């Protein structure tokens, strides 16, 4: 039976009005602007773009403001927005080798061509709260040095020259690129779909999964071969124009994880790889992604797949925080009718139980 | 010069101009065009916002995969003399897409090609290069110079 419950409209309207007031907070405090969020909370914006799966700093900043800083709510808002726009097509694959690098470190080689470039990093800070930031802090101008024009090849390319590391799998001729925003997920899933899933996956979930591989649940001996962050150019083959049109540039973080060997009777042993790529400066995310990408290759590499991080159905079905939050949070919506039937069933079971326990006492009580 | 070479040259020139314009703000492009006596032109396609799926490659150099989308604005403009220009840019600034389309049409025009390159594209390119040089210098200052410590008292 369907029972319509009315009477919530005014409460809902007033709750949203209260939310808007709480979101604004104390009105004697200046309102935060989208530029302020984009410029001063840049890494939050990067995360919302990555997991919202939409590169647009201004929209991500708006979502963060609207969500009162709740990043998963902001990601939800961005995902909902993307459904309102038509898709023009897909870009040419970006060339991370040609990145204008702002940060680039390798934990495998000290002397990499192009050098170790720290860029803007929290690494080596003491993690002490800085009271100077509490008000009116004006930072020193960044130091400058002569920029070298030397190329910064990917560390994996250097290892690849000597055959010490497996090469990246190439696309087969005419193969289409899987898109999980268009087709429902099926298992087993190919690497392109897995990487798309991980790229928009929840950072916390991937961090925990990656961490679990380091702690022994699917161990694969990782080294951070290279982490690079910077700007890459985007090109789009526009049919109306007839050639690849430059669209501008985006910021990306890439992580190349170098892992322990594979080899066989016919193939010399070599390092294996895990790959991470995400919008903005998202180092923890891409490192976790690379660990999980490598773990998910267990079957392909003939490894025993017993750990959660090696189980693609488990990882891919639970990595999306918008899906996850939707299902967890729907529990707070009215389930009155469902609950009534459960309650009815429980009462019946309890009655049967007490009847069986003490039929005489029940009879007396009933009378 | 044969026709194919000419076509390729013009395409390379248009791409190079677009690569600069996509990095400029709408206001900067408009300011550069302000001193122009623009030829008659009309919108062939009014500015429109949409999405482009951005692709990466497995391992940076392998098979492509879908990384996530980006907002893109596009427009097309036709000069009275017939040249059709296209404007595409990341973001949702339709006016910027229209200005890029207008510049693309002008770049192709016999009468305006050279002067647009000189007065619009070249100065914007120079600004872009200055910004990039500044960023590169700031980055370079964070490069690690390893040196070996001499241990003991010699």
Short mmCIF file of C-alpha atoms in Angstrom, two decimals:
data_model
loop_
_atom_site.label_atom_id
_atom_site.label_comp_id
_atom_site.label_asym_id
_atom_site.label_seq_id
_atom_site.Cartn_x
_atom_site.Cartn_y
_atom_site.Cartn_z
CA UNK A 1 0.00 0.00 0.00
CA UNK A 2 1.28 3.45 -0.88
CA UNK A 3 0.65 6.09 1.74
CA UNK A 4 1.32 9.66 0.73
CA UNK A 5 2.73 11.67 3.58
CA UNK A 6 2.22 15.38 3.14
CA UNK A 7 3.12 18.25 5.37
CA UNK A 8 6.89 18.32 4.90
CA UNK A 9 6.98 21.10 2.30
CA UNK A 10 7.11 24.04 4.66
CA UNK A 11 9.65 22.31 6.91
CA UNK A 12 11.86 21.55 3.90
CA UNK A 13 11.60 25.12 2.60
CA UNK A 14 12.49 26.54 5.98
CA UNK A 15 15.32 24.03 6.44
CA UNK A 16 16.88 25.19 3.15
CA UNK A 17 16.43 28.81 4.22
CA UNK A 18 18.21 28.02 7.47
CA UNK A 19 20.93 26.21 5.53
CA UNK A 20 21.49 29.29 3.36
CA UNK A 21 21.82 31.40 6.51
CA UNK A 22 24.23 28.95 8.17
CA UNK A 23 26.24 28.70 4.96
CA UNK A 24 26.72 32.47 5.00
CA UNK A 25 27.61 32.32 8.71
CA UNK A 26 28.16 35.46 10.76
CA UNK A 27 27.33 38.28 8.34
CA UNK A 28 29.74 40.66 10.01
CA UNK A 29 32.46 38.45 8.51
CA UNK A 30 33.15 39.22 4.80
CA UNK A 31 31.66 36.76 2.33
CA UNK A 32 34.16 34.42 0.69
CA UNK A 33 34.53 34.85 -3.09
CA UNK A 34 35.04 32.17 -5.75
CA UNK A 35 38.42 33.71 -6.57
CA UNK A 36 39.46 33.38 -2.95
CA UNK A 37 38.48 29.72 -2.92
CA UNK A 38 40.18 29.05 -6.24
CA UNK A 39 43.37 30.91 -5.27
CA UNK A 40 43.66 30.12 -1.57
CA UNK A 41 42.03 26.72 -1.28
CA UNK A 42 43.45 25.52 -4.58
CA UNK A 43 44.03 21.91 -3.57
CA UNK A 44 40.40 21.53 -2.48
CA UNK A 45 39.41 22.84 -5.93
CA UNK A 46 41.78 20.31 -7.54
CA UNK A 47 40.20 17.47 -5.60
CA UNK A 48 36.66 18.51 -6.52
CA UNK A 49 37.65 18.76 -10.19
CA UNK A 50 39.31 15.32 -10.13
CA UNK A 51 36.57 13.43 -8.35
CA UNK A 52 33.79 15.54 -9.86
CA UNK A 53 35.46 14.49 -13.14
CA UNK A 54 35.13 17.99 -14.57
CA UNK A 55 37.97 20.41 -15.17
CA UNK A 56 36.58 23.86 -14.40
CA UNK A 57 38.13 25.75 -11.49
CA UNK A 58 35.33 28.28 -11.19
CA UNK A 59 32.58 25.67 -11.05
CA UNK A 60 34.51 23.62 -8.51
CA UNK A 61 34.99 26.74 -6.35
CA UNK A 62 31.27 27.49 -6.59
CA UNK A 63 30.46 23.92 -5.59
CA UNK A 64 32.77 24.14 -2.57
CA UNK A 65 31.11 27.38 -1.48
CA UNK A 66 27.60 26.00 -1.98
CA UNK A 67 28.52 22.80 -0.11
CA UNK A 68 29.93 24.77 2.83
CA UNK A 69 33.29 23.08 2.29
CA UNK A 70 31.86 19.55 2.26
CA UNK A 71 33.98 18.26 -0.62
CA UNK A 72 31.95 15.13 -1.34
CA UNK A 73 28.79 17.25 -1.53
CA UNK A 74 30.71 19.62 -3.85
CA UNK A 75 31.79 16.68 -6.03
CA UNK A 76 28.14 15.58 -6.19
CA UNK A 77 27.12 19.08 -7.35
CA UNK A 78 29.79 19.10 -10.07
CA UNK A 79 28.77 15.65 -11.32
CA UNK A 80 25.15 16.78 -11.52
CA UNK A 81 26.17 19.91 -13.44
CA UNK A 82 28.10 17.98 -16.09
CA UNK A 83 24.91 16.14 -17.01
CA UNK A 84 23.42 19.46 -18.17
CA UNK A 85 25.95 20.06 -20.98
CA UNK A 86 26.32 18.37 -24.38
CA UNK A 87 29.59 16.60 -25.11
CA UNK A 88 31.48 17.91 -28.14
CA UNK A 89 33.83 14.91 -28.25
CA UNK A 90 37.08 13.66 -26.78
CA UNK A 91 40.46 15.42 -26.71
CA UNK A 92 43.65 14.12 -28.24
CA UNK A 93 45.47 12.23 -25.47
CA UNK A 94 47.57 14.74 -23.50
CA UNK A 95 51.36 14.41 -23.65
CA UNK A 96 52.65 14.39 -20.07
CA UNK A 97 56.21 14.07 -21.42
CA UNK A 98 55.86 17.61 -22.78
CA UNK A 99 54.53 18.95 -19.46
CA UNK A 100 55.70 22.39 -18.32
CA UNK A 101 56.88 20.91 -15.07
CA UNK A 102 56.31 22.78 -11.79
CA UNK A 103 57.36 19.86 -9.65
CA UNK A 104 59.10 16.63 -10.51
CA UNK A 105 60.73 14.19 -8.14
CA UNK A 106 62.00 10.65 -8.39
CA UNK A 107 62.75 8.37 -5.46
CA UNK A 108 64.59 5.90 -7.69
CA UNK A 109 67.35 8.04 -9.23
CA UNK A 110 69.07 11.02 -7.69
CA UNK A 111 70.46 12.37 -10.95
CA UNK A 112 67.63 12.34 -13.43
CA UNK A 113 67.96 14.41 -16.61
CA UNK A 114 66.23 17.70 -15.94
CA UNK A 115 66.83 17.30 -12.20
CA UNK A 116 64.75 16.92 -9.06
CA UNK A 117 62.43 19.90 -8.87
CA UNK A 118 60.59 20.34 -5.60
CA UNK A 119 58.09 23.03 -6.64
CA UNK A 120 55.36 24.08 -4.21
CA UNK A 121 55.29 21.18 -1.74
CA UNK A 122 54.36 20.39 1.85
CA UNK A 123 57.24 17.88 1.89
CA UNK A 124 59.99 18.82 4.37
CA UNK A 125 57.72 21.26 6.23
CA UNK A 126 57.60 20.59 9.96
CA UNK A 127 53.84 20.32 10.16
CA UNK A 128 53.75 22.89 12.95
CA UNK A 129 50.76 25.21 12.90
CA UNK A 130 51.91 28.64 11.79
CA UNK A 131 50.37 31.48 13.82
CA UNK A 132 51.67 33.98 11.23
CA UNK A 133 48.99 32.72 8.83
CA UNK A 134 46.21 33.58 11.26
CA UNK A 135 46.04 37.12 9.89
CA UNK A 136 47.42 39.37 7.20
CA UNK A 137 50.32 37.21 6.11
CA UNK A 138 52.22 38.51 3.09
CA UNK A 139 54.58 35.86 1.70
CA UNK A 140 58.01 36.64 0.32
CA UNK A 141 58.24 36.75 -3.47
CA UNK A 142 59.31 33.35 -4.84
CA UNK A 143 63.03 32.90 -5.47
CA UNK A 144 64.08 32.87 -9.10
CA UNK A 145 66.80 30.97 -10.92
CA UNK A 146 67.81 30.49 -14.53
CA UNK A 147 65.51 27.90 -15.99
CA UNK A 148 67.26 25.16 -17.88
CA UNK A 149 66.00 24.29 -21.30
CA UNK A 150 67.00 20.64 -20.81
CA UNK A 151 64.11 18.26 -21.43
CA UNK A 152 62.60 16.38 -18.51
CA UNK A 153 62.01 12.88 -19.91
CA UNK A 154 59.85 10.50 -17.91
CA UNK A 155 61.94 8.28 -15.63
CA UNK A 156 60.10 5.26 -16.99
CA UNK A 157 61.26 6.22 -20.51
CA UNK A 158 64.87 6.18 -19.28
CA UNK A 159 64.44 2.72 -17.70
CA UNK A 160 62.58 1.59 -20.80
CA UNK A 161 65.54 2.30 -23.06
CA UNK A 162 67.49 -0.53 -21.43
CA UNK A 163 64.47 -2.82 -21.35
CA UNK A 164 64.58 -2.77 -17.54
CA UNK A 165 60.88 -1.90 -17.32
CA UNK A 166 57.87 -3.15 -19.23
CA UNK A 167 56.64 -0.81 -21.93
CA UNK A 168 53.14 0.71 -21.78
CA UNK A 169 50.44 -1.31 -23.49
CA UNK A 170 49.55 0.23 -26.85
CA UNK A 171 46.06 0.52 -28.26
CA UNK A 172 45.04 -2.00 -30.86
CA UNK A 173 44.14 -0.52 -34.23
CA UNK A 174 40.60 0.79 -34.25
CA UNK A 175 40.05 -0.01 -30.58
CA UNK A 176 37.56 2.35 -28.95
CA UNK A 177 38.31 3.92 -25.58
CA UNK A 178 36.02 2.61 -22.83
CA UNK A 179 33.87 5.22 -21.11
CA UNK A 180 32.08 4.34 -17.90
CA UNK A 181 29.97 7.49 -18.08
CA UNK A 182 28.38 6.00 -21.22
CA UNK A 183 28.32 2.23 -20.71
CA UNK A 184 27.49 0.30 -17.55
CA UNK A 185 30.44 -1.32 -15.83
CA UNK A 186 31.11 -4.96 -16.68
CA UNK A 187 33.73 -7.26 -15.25
CA UNK A 188 36.44 -8.07 -16.04
CA UNK A 189 37.14 -4.45 -16.98
CA UNK A 190 40.03 -3.35 -19.22
CA UNK A 191 42.80 -1.08 -18.02
CA UNK A 192 41.33 2.02 -19.71
CA UNK A 193 38.08 1.65 -17.74
CA UNK A 194 39.94 0.86 -14.54
CA UNK A 195 42.08 4.00 -14.87
CA UNK A 196 39.01 6.13 -15.61
CA UNK A 197 37.32 4.71 -12.53
CA UNK A 198 40.37 5.31 -10.34
CA UNK A 199 40.92 8.82 -11.71
CA UNK A 200 37.47 9.88 -10.46
CA UNK A 201 37.60 7.63 -7.40
CA UNK A 202 37.56 8.88 -3.81
CA UNK A 203 41.02 9.89 -2.63
CA UNK A 204 40.44 8.49 0.86
CA UNK A 205 39.27 5.14 -0.49
CA UNK A 206 42.22 4.86 -2.89
CA UNK A 207 44.64 5.94 -0.17
CA UNK A 208 43.38 3.17 2.11
CA UNK A 209 43.49 0.61 -0.71
CA UNK A 210 47.00 1.67 -1.74
CA UNK A 211 48.13 1.62 1.88
CA UNK A 212 46.73 -1.88 2.31
CA UNK A 213 49.00 -3.13 -0.50
CA UNK A 214 52.01 -1.66 1.28
CA UNK A 215 50.99 -3.39 4.50
CA UNK A 216 50.96 -6.77 2.82
CA UNK A 217 47.48 -7.17 1.34
CA UNK A 218 48.67 -7.63 -2.23
CA UNK A 219 52.24 -6.49 -1.80
CA UNK A 220 54.06 -5.43 -4.98
CA UNK A 221 57.16 -3.56 -3.79
CA UNK A 222 56.59 -0.05 -5.15
CA UNK A 223 59.03 2.79 -5.76
CA UNK A 224 57.85 6.23 -6.77
CA UNK A 225 59.70 6.20 -10.11
CA UNK A 226 58.48 9.69 -10.78
CA UNK A 227 55.88 12.18 -9.68
CA UNK A 228 55.39 15.23 -11.84
CA UNK A 229 52.99 18.15 -11.65
CA UNK A 230 52.56 20.91 -14.19
CA UNK A 231 50.75 22.22 -17.21
CA UNK A 232 49.94 20.30 -20.38
CA UNK A 233 48.35 21.56 -23.57
CA UNK A 234 44.99 20.15 -24.63
CA UNK A 235 44.03 19.67 -28.27
CA UNK A 236 40.68 18.71 -29.70
CA UNK A 237 40.17 17.37 -33.21
CA UNK A 238 37.14 19.48 -34.13
CA UNK A 239 35.39 18.05 -37.15
CA UNK A 240 34.03 21.41 -38.29
CA UNK A 241 37.52 22.93 -38.24
CA UNK A 242 39.27 19.93 -39.77
CA UNK A 243 42.36 19.91 -37.59
CA UNK A 244 43.42 19.55 -33.94
CA UNK A 245 42.42 22.80 -32.25
CA UNK A 246 44.39 24.00 -29.19
CA UNK A 247 41.97 24.48 -26.28
CA UNK A 248 44.43 25.87 -23.74
CA UNK A 249 46.21 24.09 -20.93
CA UNK A 250 45.30 22.18 -17.80
CA UNK A 251 47.27 21.25 -14.70
CA UNK A 252 47.86 17.56 -14.06
CA UNK A 253 49.73 15.35 -11.63
CA UNK A 254 51.21 12.10 -12.88
CA UNK A 255 52.72 9.27 -10.84
CA UNK A 256 54.77 6.44 -12.33
CA UNK A 257 55.10 3.67 -9.79
CA UNK A 258 57.89 1.16 -10.47
CA UNK A 259 57.16 -2.28 -9.05
CA UNK A 260 58.78 -5.64 -8.72
CA UNK A 261 59.54 -7.91 -11.56
CA UNK A 262 57.80 -10.06 -14.02
CA UNK A 263 59.51 -12.45 -16.39
CA UNK A 264 59.16 -15.87 -17.89
CA UNK A 265 61.09 -18.58 -19.67
CA UNK A 266 60.88 -16.54 -22.87
CA UNK A 267 60.95 -13.00 -21.43
CA UNK A 268 63.78 -11.46 -19.43
CA UNK A 269 62.68 -10.17 -16.03
CA UNK A 270 61.82 -6.48 -15.87
CA UNK A 271 60.14 -3.99 -13.56
CA UNK A 272 56.38 -3.61 -13.79
CA UNK A 273 54.40 -0.38 -13.55
CA UNK A 274 51.40 1.25 -11.96
CA UNK A 275 50.06 4.56 -13.24
CA UNK A 276 48.28 7.50 -11.68
CA UNK A 277 46.97 10.68 -13.34
CA UNK A 278 44.65 13.34 -11.94
CA UNK A 279 43.60 16.97 -12.42
CA UNK A 280 45.50 19.66 -10.55
CA UNK A 281 48.11 19.05 -7.88
CA UNK A 282 46.88 15.76 -6.49
CA UNK A 283 49.94 13.88 -5.38
CA UNK A 284 48.47 11.63 -2.70
CA UNK A 285 45.67 10.75 -5.07
CA UNK A 286 47.91 9.83 -8.02
CA UNK A 287 50.32 7.84 -5.82
CA UNK A 288 47.40 5.87 -4.35
CA UNK A 289 45.93 5.44 -7.82
CA UNK A 290 49.21 4.06 -9.17
CA UNK A 291 49.47 1.57 -6.29
CA UNK A 292 45.92 0.37 -6.86
CA UNK A 293 46.32 0.29 -10.67
CA UNK A 294 49.32 -2.01 -10.20
CA UNK A 295 47.47 -4.18 -7.66
CA UNK A 296 44.55 -4.57 -10.08
CA UNK A 297 46.93 -6.00 -12.68
CA UNK A 298 47.44 -9.11 -10.53
CA UNK A 299 45.52 -11.42 -12.83
CA UNK A 300 47.22 -10.10 -15.98
CA UNK A 301 50.63 -10.63 -14.36
CA UNK A 302 49.80 -14.10 -13.09
CA UNK A 303 49.87 -13.13 -9.42
CA UNK A 304 47.66 -14.64 -6.76
CA UNK A 305 44.77 -12.20 -6.27
CA UNK A 306 43.60 -12.59 -2.70
CA UNK A 307 43.70 -9.04 -1.32
CA UNK A 308 40.89 -6.45 -1.58
CA UNK A 309 43.04 -4.04 -3.64
CA UNK A 310 43.53 -6.78 -6.26
CA UNK A 311 39.80 -7.39 -6.62
CA UNK A 312 38.64 -5.14 -9.45
CA UNK A 313 34.96 -5.66 -8.78
CA UNK A 314 35.43 -4.71 -5.14
CA UNK A 315 37.63 -1.69 -5.89
CA UNK A 316 35.72 -0.33 -8.88
CA UNK A 317 32.29 -0.81 -7.32
CA UNK A 318 33.22 1.09 -4.15
CA UNK A 319 35.63 3.79 -5.31
CA UNK A 320 33.02 6.33 -6.39
CA UNK A 321 32.14 8.59 -3.48
CA UNK A 322 29.03 10.01 -5.15
CA UNK A 323 27.54 6.53 -5.57
CA UNK A 324 28.70 5.52 -2.12
CA UNK A 325 27.34 8.57 -0.39
CA UNK A 326 24.07 8.25 -2.28
CA UNK A 327 23.50 4.75 -1.01
CA UNK A 328 24.73 5.33 2.53
CA UNK A 329 22.89 8.63 2.95
CA UNK A 330 19.64 7.44 1.44
CA UNK A 331 19.16 5.55 4.71
CA UNK A 332 18.12 8.81 6.36
CA UNK A 333 15.25 9.41 3.93
CA UNK A 334 11.76 8.29 4.97
CA UNK A 335 11.46 4.51 5.04
CA UNK A 336 8.25 4.60 7.11
CA UNK A 337 6.34 2.02 5.08
CA UNK A 338 9.30 -0.36 4.79
CA UNK A 339 9.87 0.00 8.48
CA UNK A 340 6.18 -0.61 9.29
CA UNK A 341 6.30 -3.96 7.50
CA UNK A 342 9.53 -4.89 9.32
CA UNK A 343 7.91 -3.86 12.59
CA UNK A 344 4.86 -5.99 11.81
CA UNK A 345 7.05 -8.96 11.02
CA UNK A 346 9.10 -8.50 14.20
CA UNK A 347 5.97 -8.29 16.34
CA UNK A 348 4.71 -11.50 14.77
CA UNK A 349 8.05 -13.27 15.40
CA UNK A 350 8.16 -12.04 18.97
CA UNK A 351 4.63 -13.24 19.55
CA UNK A 352 5.51 -16.67 18.17
CA UNK A 353 8.60 -16.70 20.38
CA UNK A 354 6.74 -15.83 23.58
CA UNK A 355 3.88 -18.18 22.67
CA UNK A 356 6.38 -21.02 22.35
CA UNK A 357 8.16 -20.04 25.58
CA UNK A 358 5.19 -19.69 27.89
CA UNK A 359 1.87 -20.45 26.25
CA UNK A 360 0.01 -20.45 29.56
CA UNK A 361 1.34 -17.12 30.76
CA UNK A 362 0.45 -15.55 27.44
CA UNK A 363 -3.05 -16.89 27.61
CA UNK A 364 -3.52 -15.41 31.06
CA UNK A 365 -2.15 -12.04 30.00
CA UNK A 366 -4.42 -12.02 26.98
CA UNK A 367 -7.44 -12.63 29.17
CA UNK B 1 54.31 27.01 -53.40
CA UNK B 2 51.85 24.25 -54.26
CA UNK B 3 48.34 24.22 -52.88
CA UNK B 4 48.92 21.50 -50.32
CA UNK B 5 51.91 23.30 -48.81
CA UNK B 6 49.96 26.53 -48.75
CA UNK B 7 47.09 24.81 -47.01
CA UNK B 8 49.42 23.25 -44.44
CA UNK B 9 51.14 26.56 -43.82
CA UNK B 10 47.86 28.29 -43.21
CA UNK B 11 46.70 25.50 -40.91
CA UNK B 12 49.92 25.72 -38.88
CA UNK B 13 49.49 29.50 -38.66
CA UNK B 14 45.88 29.16 -37.49
CA UNK B 15 46.83 26.55 -34.90
CA UNK B 16 49.67 28.71 -33.60
CA UNK B 17 47.31 31.69 -33.30
CA UNK B 18 44.67 29.59 -31.51
CA UNK B 19 47.30 28.24 -29.10
CA UNK B 20 48.05 31.81 -28.04
CA UNK B 21 44.45 33.03 -27.99
CA UNK B 22 43.24 30.10 -25.87
CA UNK B 23 45.63 31.26 -23.13
CA UNK B 24 44.47 34.88 -23.17
CA UNK B 25 41.52 36.38 -21.32
CA UNK B 26 38.53 37.55 -23.38
CA UNK B 27 39.20 41.11 -22.19
CA UNK B 28 42.81 41.01 -23.40
CA UNK B 29 41.77 39.85 -26.88
CA UNK B 30 38.98 42.42 -27.03
CA UNK B 31 41.39 45.18 -25.99
CA UNK B 32 43.79 44.24 -28.81
CA UNK B 33 40.96 44.26 -31.34
CA UNK B 34 39.60 47.60 -30.17
CA UNK B 35 41.85 49.66 -32.46
CA UNK B 36 40.83 47.63 -35.49
CA UNK B 37 38.38 48.71 -38.13
CA UNK B 38 36.85 45.27 -38.30
CA UNK B 39 35.39 44.00 -41.57
CA UNK B 40 31.70 43.09 -41.61
CA UNK B 41 31.13 39.69 -40.00
CA UNK B 42 28.38 37.60 -38.49
CA UNK B 43 28.01 34.74 -36.06
CA UNK B 44 27.88 31.49 -37.97
CA UNK B 45 27.41 29.66 -34.71
CA UNK B 46 26.50 31.59 -31.58
CA UNK B 47 28.71 30.75 -28.58
CA UNK B 48 27.80 27.41 -27.06
CA UNK B 49 29.08 25.66 -23.94
CA UNK B 50 29.72 21.95 -23.74
CA UNK B 51 32.13 19.29 -22.59
CA UNK B 52 35.20 17.61 -24.01
CA UNK B 53 36.35 14.32 -22.54
CA UNK B 54 40.04 14.72 -21.71
CA UNK B 55 42.22 11.72 -22.43
CA UNK B 56 45.48 10.54 -20.96
CA UNK B 57 47.60 7.54 -21.88
CA UNK B 58 48.33 4.43 -19.84
CA UNK B 59 51.81 4.95 -18.41
CA UNK B 60 51.96 8.38 -20.08
CA UNK B 61 52.77 6.88 -23.49
CA UNK B 62 50.43 3.90 -23.96
CA UNK B 63 46.85 3.32 -25.01
CA UNK B 64 44.48 6.23 -24.38
CA UNK B 65 41.98 6.31 -21.50
CA UNK B 66 39.29 8.77 -20.44
CA UNK B 67 40.54 10.91 -17.58
CA UNK B 68 37.59 13.23 -17.04
CA UNK B 69 35.76 16.02 -18.82
CA UNK B 70 36.41 19.74 -19.15
CA UNK B 71 34.05 22.58 -19.96
CA UNK B 72 34.63 24.04 -23.39
CA UNK B 73 33.05 26.98 -25.18
CA UNK B 74 32.90 27.23 -28.96
CA UNK B 75 31.71 29.62 -31.65
CA UNK B 76 32.06 30.27 -35.37
CA UNK B 77 32.19 33.59 -37.22
CA UNK B 78 32.04 34.39 -40.94
CA UNK B 79 33.50 37.49 -42.51
CA UNK B 80 31.56 39.20 -45.28
CA UNK B 81 34.47 38.25 -47.55
CA UNK B 82 33.69 34.59 -46.86
CA UNK B 83 36.39 33.41 -44.41
CA UNK B 84 35.00 31.21 -41.65
CA UNK B 85 36.74 31.27 -38.29
CA UNK B 86 36.33 28.85 -35.41
CA UNK B 87 36.85 29.49 -31.73
CA UNK B 88 37.31 26.77 -29.13
CA UNK B 89 38.50 27.32 -25.58
CA UNK B 90 38.52 25.58 -22.22
CA UNK B 91 36.02 27.12 -19.82
CA UNK B 92 32.58 28.65 -20.28
CA UNK B 93 33.43 32.08 -21.65
CA UNK B 94 31.34 32.25 -24.83
CA UNK B 95 32.54 35.77 -25.63
CA UNK B 96 36.14 34.51 -25.61
CA UNK B 97 35.20 31.68 -28.00
CA UNK B 98 33.57 34.25 -30.31
CA UNK B 99 36.63 36.51 -30.22
CA UNK B 100 38.92 33.57 -31.02
CA UNK B 101 36.63 32.64 -33.94
CA UNK B 102 36.77 36.21 -35.20
CA UNK B 103 40.58 36.26 -34.96
CA UNK B 104 40.75 32.87 -36.72
CA UNK B 105 38.70 34.28 -39.58
CA UNK B 106 40.90 37.39 -39.74
CA UNK B 107 44.08 35.28 -39.74
CA UNK B 108 42.83 33.60 -42.92
CA UNK B 109 41.94 36.86 -44.64
CA UNK B 110 44.28 38.29 -47.24
CA UNK B 111 43.66 41.84 -46.01
CA UNK B 112 43.85 41.26 -42.26
CA UNK B 113 46.06 38.19 -41.75
CA UNK B 114 49.35 40.02 -41.34
CA UNK B 115 48.03 42.86 -39.24
CA UNK B 116 46.15 40.54 -36.84
CA UNK B 117 49.33 38.54 -36.38
CA UNK B 118 51.28 41.74 -35.68
CA UNK B 119 48.81 43.62 -33.47
CA UNK B 120 46.89 40.85 -31.70
CA UNK B 121 48.62 37.49 -31.75
CA UNK B 122 52.24 38.59 -31.41
CA UNK B 123 51.73 40.85 -28.35
CA UNK B 124 49.56 38.21 -26.64
CA UNK B 125 52.22 35.59 -27.40
CA UNK B 126 54.85 37.81 -25.86
CA UNK B 127 52.77 38.23 -22.68
CA UNK B 128 52.25 34.49 -22.49
CA UNK B 129 55.98 33.86 -22.87
CA UNK B 130 56.75 36.36 -20.10
CA UNK B 131 54.32 34.60 -17.75
CA UNK B 132 55.79 31.21 -18.63
CA UNK B 133 59.35 32.44 -18.20
CA UNK B 134 58.51 33.83 -14.77
CA UNK B 135 56.90 30.54 -13.71
CA UNK B 136 59.86 28.56 -15.08
CA UNK B 137 62.31 30.74 -13.14
CA UNK B 138 60.35 30.25 -9.91
CA UNK B 139 60.29 26.51 -10.51
CA UNK B 140 63.99 26.40 -11.36
CA UNK B 141 64.84 27.92 -7.96
CA UNK B 142 63.40 24.79 -6.31
CA UNK B 143 65.68 22.41 -8.21
CA UNK B 144 67.86 20.33 -5.93
CA UNK B 145 71.61 20.73 -6.33
CA UNK B 146 73.11 17.63 -4.81
CA UNK B 147 76.60 17.86 -3.44
CA UNK B 148 78.71 15.36 -1.59
CA UNK B 149 79.62 16.08 2.01
CA UNK B 150 83.25 15.51 2.89
CA UNK B 151 83.34 13.40 6.00
CA UNK B 152 85.87 13.65 8.83
CA UNK B 153 88.73 16.09 9.37
CA UNK B 154 90.52 15.49 6.08
#
